[in-house]
Amino acid sequence: MSDFTQVTVTKAANIYFNGQVTSRTLTFADGRRKTLGIMQPGAFEFGTQAAELMEILSGELDVQLPGEDGWRRIQGGESFNVPANSTFSVRVLSLTDYCCSFLP
Amino acid sequence: MSDFTQVTVTKAANIYFNGQVTSRTLTFADGRRKTLGIMQPGAFEFGTQAAELMEILSGELDVQLPGEDGWRRIQGGESFNVPANSTFSVRVLSLTDYCCSFLP
């Protein structure tokens, strides 16, 4: 799926880590939300409220998921899930384009 | 206007200058297009095909418009127009969130 149709897009960006991570919020007719974002190379820690599906559209990063000691290498076309109310860490190796879906 | 409703959003980002400038494309029901983008600090030159309205949502930059010798300081909340089939230069002073409307 290369497009999202009939969505509401928030005009202002979400800006984190001094702009090293930015995203746009999409809201669907049924109230579901996704963000489309860009991560510059660097190391970042994120906290979740809802559970998330993180699809990596392009780029490369290592992710450390909650409760895991090791890091997983994730490349464009791959994805990972993050539980609700948790934190996870990423090391972005090359500019990363992502789609984050907030799960019910 | 803080939201755009009933739009189609292209999932993959537009990535320029090694990710120093990125944007998302929005297509409206009548075929009009806008991009919502982020510019990292730096100097960039852009070419237009259609005429553009560039709204700066936040951040700060200097712009040199086609045919002008000088630079104009533009801040969040301000905007500028660029003619079709031209080039313009920006010096981004702080992370800039923008909305570019392609004009008929």
mmCIF file of C-alpha atoms in Angstrom:
data_model
loop_
_atom_site.group_PDB
_atom_site.id
_atom_site.type_symbol
_atom_site.label_atom_id
_atom_site.label_comp_id
_atom_site.label_asym_id
_atom_site.label_seq_id
_atom_site.Cartn_x
_atom_site.Cartn_y
_atom_site.Cartn_z
ATOM 1 C CA MET A 1 0.000 0.000 0.000
ATOM 2 C CA SER A 2 1.749 3.131 -1.209
ATOM 3 C CA ASP A 3 -0.933 5.701 -0.303
ATOM 4 C CA PHE A 4 -3.294 6.372 2.566
ATOM 5 C CA THR A 5 -6.634 7.756 1.395
ATOM 6 C CA GLN A 6 -9.331 9.852 3.073
ATOM 7 C CA VAL A 7 -7.163 10.783 6.010
ATOM 8 C CA THR A 8 -6.825 13.907 8.119
ATOM 9 C CA VAL A 9 -3.270 15.208 8.337
ATOM 10 C CA THR A 10 -2.120 17.525 11.110
ATOM 11 C CA LYS A 11 -0.345 20.431 9.459
ATOM 12 C CA ALA A 12 2.371 21.003 12.069
ATOM 13 C CA ALA A 13 5.142 18.428 12.412
ATOM 14 C CA ASN A 14 5.889 16.491 15.577
ATOM 15 C CA ILE A 15 9.478 17.420 16.416
ATOM 16 C CA TYR A 16 11.665 15.378 18.784
ATOM 17 C CA PHE A 17 15.345 15.388 19.730
ATOM 18 C CA ASN A 18 15.938 18.867 18.256
ATOM 19 C CA GLY A 19 14.523 17.728 14.938
ATOM 20 C CA GLN A 20 16.614 14.606 14.621
ATOM 21 C CA VAL A 21 13.293 12.761 14.642
ATOM 22 C CA THR A 22 10.216 14.356 13.037
ATOM 23 C CA SER A 23 6.843 13.017 11.997
ATOM 24 C CA ARG A 24 3.393 13.892 10.675
ATOM 25 C CA THR A 25 0.214 12.609 12.266
ATOM 26 C CA LEU A 26 -2.472 10.932 10.125
ATOM 27 C CA THR A 27 -5.918 10.279 11.566
ATOM 28 C CA PHE A 28 -8.248 7.838 9.837
ATOM 29 C CA ALA A 29 -12.042 7.973 9.643
ATOM 30 C CA ASP A 30 -12.346 5.316 12.357
ATOM 31 C CA GLY A 31 -10.101 7.288 14.710
ATOM 32 C CA ARG A 32 -6.989 5.162 14.238
ATOM 33 C CA ARG A 33 -3.743 7.113 14.044
ATOM 34 C CA LYS A 34 -0.412 6.620 12.305
ATOM 35 C CA THR A 35 2.643 8.796 12.061
ATOM 36 C CA LEU A 36 4.956 9.037 9.056
ATOM 37 C CA GLY A 37 8.402 10.055 10.197
ATOM 38 C CA ILE A 38 12.070 10.531 9.506
ATOM 39 C CA MET A 39 14.942 9.668 11.833
ATOM 40 C CA GLN A 40 18.369 11.169 11.202
ATOM 41 C CA PRO A 41 21.361 8.979 12.089
ATOM 42 C CA GLY A 42 21.867 8.884 15.871
ATOM 43 C CA ALA A 43 20.780 7.128 19.051
ATOM 44 C CA PHE A 44 17.305 7.695 20.464
ATOM 45 C CA GLU A 45 15.072 6.274 23.182
ATOM 46 C CA PHE A 46 11.300 6.347 22.808
ATOM 47 C CA GLY A 47 8.438 5.684 25.179
ATOM 48 C CA THR A 48 5.127 4.205 24.048
ATOM 49 C CA GLN A 49 1.626 4.663 25.359
ATOM 50 C CA ALA A 50 -0.333 2.531 22.876
ATOM 51 C CA ALA A 51 1.322 -0.531 21.355
ATOM 52 C CA GLU A 52 3.025 0.300 18.068
ATOM 53 C CA LEU A 53 3.834 -1.350 14.783
ATOM 54 C CA MET A 54 6.959 0.313 13.365
ATOM 55 C CA GLU A 55 7.396 -0.262 9.635
ATOM 56 C CA ILE A 56 10.767 0.808 8.293
ATOM 57 C CA LEU A 57 10.135 2.075 4.767
ATOM 58 C CA SER A 58 13.769 2.826 3.982
ATOM 59 C CA GLY A 59 17.011 3.141 5.909
ATOM 60 C CA GLU A 60 18.716 0.975 8.498
ATOM 61 C CA LEU A 61 18.725 0.869 12.284
ATOM 62 C CA ASP A 62 19.393 -1.343 15.244
ATOM 63 C CA VAL A 63 16.588 -1.657 17.782
ATOM 64 C CA GLN A 64 16.615 -2.852 21.369
ATOM 65 C CA LEU A 65 13.116 -3.894 22.372
ATOM 66 C CA PRO A 66 11.807 -3.896 25.935
ATOM 67 C CA GLY A 67 13.086 -6.840 27.944
ATOM 68 C CA GLU A 68 15.701 -7.779 25.357
ATOM 69 C CA ASP A 69 19.432 -7.582 25.988
ATOM 70 C CA GLY A 70 20.482 -7.667 22.375
ATOM 71 C CA TRP A 71 19.957 -5.447 19.358
ATOM 72 C CA ARG A 72 18.211 -6.375 16.132
ATOM 73 C CA ARG A 73 19.269 -4.992 12.773
ATOM 74 C CA ILE A 74 16.224 -3.685 10.861
ATOM 75 C CA GLN A 75 16.308 -2.578 7.238
ATOM 76 C CA GLY A 76 13.889 -0.950 4.824
ATOM 77 C CA GLY A 77 10.941 -3.271 4.195
ATOM 78 C CA GLU A 78 11.125 -4.789 7.686
ATOM 79 C CA SER A 79 9.098 -3.951 10.776
ATOM 80 C CA PHE A 80 8.876 -4.553 14.506
ATOM 81 C CA ASN A 81 6.250 -4.339 17.241
ATOM 82 C CA VAL A 82 6.575 -2.483 20.522
ATOM 83 C CA PRO A 83 4.299 -3.158 23.520
ATOM 84 C CA ALA A 84 2.206 -0.444 25.157
ATOM 85 C CA ASN A 85 3.660 1.544 28.067
ATOM 86 C CA SER A 86 7.254 0.603 27.377
ATOM 87 C CA THR A 87 10.503 2.100 26.155
ATOM 88 C CA PHE A 88 12.716 1.038 23.293
ATOM 89 C CA SER A 89 16.018 2.254 21.920
ATOM 90 C CA VAL A 90 17.231 2.694 18.382
ATOM 91 C CA ARG A 91 20.581 3.366 16.792
ATOM 92 C CA VAL A 92 19.860 4.818 13.377
ATOM 93 C CA LEU A 93 22.636 3.867 10.960
ATOM 94 C CA SER A 94 21.290 5.642 7.887
ATOM 95 C CA LEU A 95 18.450 8.075 7.341
ATOM 96 C CA THR A 96 15.285 6.158 8.149
ATOM 97 C CA ASP A 97 11.778 6.704 6.760
ATOM 98 C CA TYR A 98 9.151 5.013 8.907
ATOM 99 C CA CYS A 99 5.433 4.479 9.401
ATOM 100 C CA CYS A 100 4.281 4.025 13.000
ATOM 101 C CA SER A 101 0.801 2.566 13.543
ATOM 102 C CA PHE A 102 -0.752 2.961 16.978
ATOM 103 C CA LEU A 103 -2.541 -0.271 17.776
ATOM 104 C CA PRO A 104 -5.851 -0.612 19.653
ATOM 105 C CA MET B 1 -6.174 25.783 9.491
ATOM 106 C CA SER B 2 -4.383 23.185 11.572
ATOM 107 C CA ASP B 3 -5.527 20.044 9.725
ATOM 108 C CA PHE B 4 -6.045 18.942 6.145
ATOM 109 C CA THR B 5 -9.022 16.620 5.754
ATOM 110 C CA GLN B 6 -9.964 13.982 3.174
ATOM 111 C CA VAL B 7 -6.531 13.874 1.626
ATOM 112 C CA THR B 8 -4.431 11.116 0.119
ATOM 113 C CA VAL B 9 -0.970 10.855 1.642
ATOM 114 C CA THR B 10 1.903 9.141 -0.136
ATOM 115 C CA LYS B 11 3.452 6.722 2.325
ATOM 116 C CA ALA B 12 7.096 7.084 1.288
ATOM 117 C CA ALA B 13 8.886 10.331 2.087
ATOM 118 C CA ASN B 14 10.446 12.614 -0.515
ATOM 119 C CA ILE B 15 14.121 12.750 0.444
ATOM 120 C CA TYR B 16 16.497 15.466 -0.801
ATOM 121 C CA PHE B 17 20.051 16.520 0.047
ATOM 122 C CA ASN B 18 20.823 13.246 1.869
ATOM 123 C CA GLY B 19 17.799 13.718 4.090
ATOM 124 C CA GLN B 20 18.564 17.273 5.106
ATOM 125 C CA VAL B 21 15.257 18.143 3.441
ATOM 126 C CA THR B 22 12.365 15.675 3.573
ATOM 127 C CA SER B 23 8.666 15.966 2.860
ATOM 128 C CA ARG B 24 5.384 14.092 2.517
ATOM 129 C CA THR B 25 3.067 14.572 -0.436
ATOM 130 C CA LEU B 26 -0.638 15.299 0.128
ATOM 131 C CA THR B 27 -3.085 15.075 -2.779
ATOM 132 C CA PHE B 28 -6.502 16.675 -2.466
ATOM 133 C CA ALA B 29 -9.775 15.486 -4.016
ATOM 134 C CA ASP B 30 -9.515 18.126 -6.753
ATOM 135 C CA GLY B 31 -6.000 17.008 -7.669
ATOM 136 C CA ARG B 32 -4.171 19.877 -5.979
ATOM 137 C CA ARG B 33 -0.980 18.881 -4.203
ATOM 138 C CA LYS B 34 0.913 20.146 -1.175
ATOM 139 C CA THR B 35 3.985 18.870 0.603
ATOM 140 C CA LEU B 36 4.630 19.064 4.337
ATOM 141 C CA GLY B 37 8.349 19.109 4.969
ATOM 142 C CA ILE B 38 11.275 19.610 7.295
ATOM 143 C CA MET B 39 14.529 21.375 6.480
ATOM 144 C CA GLN B 40 17.545 20.830 8.706
ATOM 145 C CA PRO B 41 19.894 23.801 9.135
ATOM 146 C CA GLY B 42 22.025 24.278 6.010
ATOM 147 C CA ALA B 43 22.082 25.880 2.576
ATOM 148 C CA PHE B 44 19.947 24.481 -0.235
ATOM 149 C CA GLU B 45 18.909 25.418 -3.765
ATOM 150 C CA PHE B 46 15.563 24.293 -5.150
ATOM 151 C CA GLY B 47 14.044 24.293 -8.602
ATOM 152 C CA THR B 48 10.331 24.748 -9.228
ATOM 153 C CA GLN B 49 8.091 23.451 -11.955
ATOM 154 C CA ALA B 50 4.713 24.795 -10.792
ATOM 155 C CA ALA B 51 4.579 28.075 -8.886
ATOM 156 C CA GLU B 52 4.747 27.527 -5.141
ATOM 157 C CA LEU B 53 3.481 29.116 -1.963
ATOM 158 C CA MET B 54 5.927 28.283 0.831
ATOM 159 C CA GLU B 55 4.431 28.700 4.302
ATOM 160 C CA ILE B 56 6.952 28.506 7.106
ATOM 161 C CA LEU B 57 5.164 26.881 10.043
ATOM 162 C CA SER B 58 8.096 27.103 12.448
ATOM 163 C CA GLY B 59 11.802 27.804 12.237
ATOM 164 C CA GLU B 60 13.839 30.506 10.570
ATOM 165 C CA LEU B 61 15.551 30.871 7.203
ATOM 166 C CA ASP B 62 16.870 33.370 4.724
ATOM 167 C CA VAL B 63 15.560 33.079 1.181
ATOM 168 C CA GLN B 64 16.910 34.470 -2.072
ATOM 169 C CA LEU B 65 14.118 34.589 -4.627
ATOM 170 C CA PRO B 66 14.639 34.459 -8.391
ATOM 171 C CA GLY B 67 15.848 37.758 -9.778
ATOM 172 C CA GLU B 68 16.607 39.208 -6.361
ATOM 173 C CA ASP B 69 20.113 40.077 -5.208
ATOM 174 C CA GLY B 70 19.335 40.184 -1.516
ATOM 175 C CA TRP B 71 18.112 37.724 1.064
ATOM 176 C CA ARG B 72 14.893 37.937 3.057
ATOM 177 C CA ARG B 73 14.626 36.674 6.614
ATOM 178 C CA ILE B 74 11.539 34.465 7.012
ATOM 179 C CA GLN B 75 10.259 33.182 10.342
ATOM 180 C CA GLY B 76 7.541 30.811 11.495
ATOM 181 C CA GLY B 77 4.134 32.189 10.545
ATOM 182 C CA GLU B 78 5.467 33.925 7.428
ATOM 183 C CA SER B 79 5.398 32.788 3.805
ATOM 184 C CA PHE B 80 6.753 33.545 0.362
ATOM 185 C CA ASN B 81 5.838 32.801 -3.254
ATOM 186 C CA VAL B 82 8.124 31.324 -5.885
ATOM 187 C CA PRO B 83 7.376 31.552 -9.629
ATOM 188 C CA ALA B 84 7.105 28.476 -11.850
ATOM 189 C CA ASN B 85 10.204 27.155 -13.622
ATOM 190 C CA SER B 86 12.668 29.011 -11.442
ATOM 191 C CA THR B 87 15.275 28.368 -8.775
ATOM 192 C CA PHE B 88 15.537 29.799 -5.289
ATOM 193 C CA SER B 89 18.047 29.435 -2.482
ATOM 194 C CA VAL B 90 17.564 29.122 1.247
ATOM 195 C CA ARG B 91 19.856 29.284 4.223
ATOM 196 C CA VAL B 92 18.075 27.463 7.028
ATOM 197 C CA LEU B 93 19.066 28.975 10.367
ATOM 198 C CA SER B 94 17.015 26.709 12.607
ATOM 199 C CA LEU B 95 15.015 23.561 11.956
ATOM 200 C CA THR B 96 12.174 24.596 9.666
ATOM 201 C CA ASP B 97 8.728 23.021 9.339
ATOM 202 C CA TYR B 98 7.022 24.073 6.114
ATOM 203 C CA CYS B 99 3.949 23.597 3.942
ATOM 204 C CA CYS B 100 4.498 23.959 0.192
ATOM 205 C CA SER B 101 1.409 24.449 -1.985
ATOM 206 C CA PHE B 102 1.781 23.863 -5.720
ATOM 207 C CA LEU B 103 -0.258 26.536 -7.461
ATOM 208 C CA PRO B 104 -2.288 26.086 -10.657
#
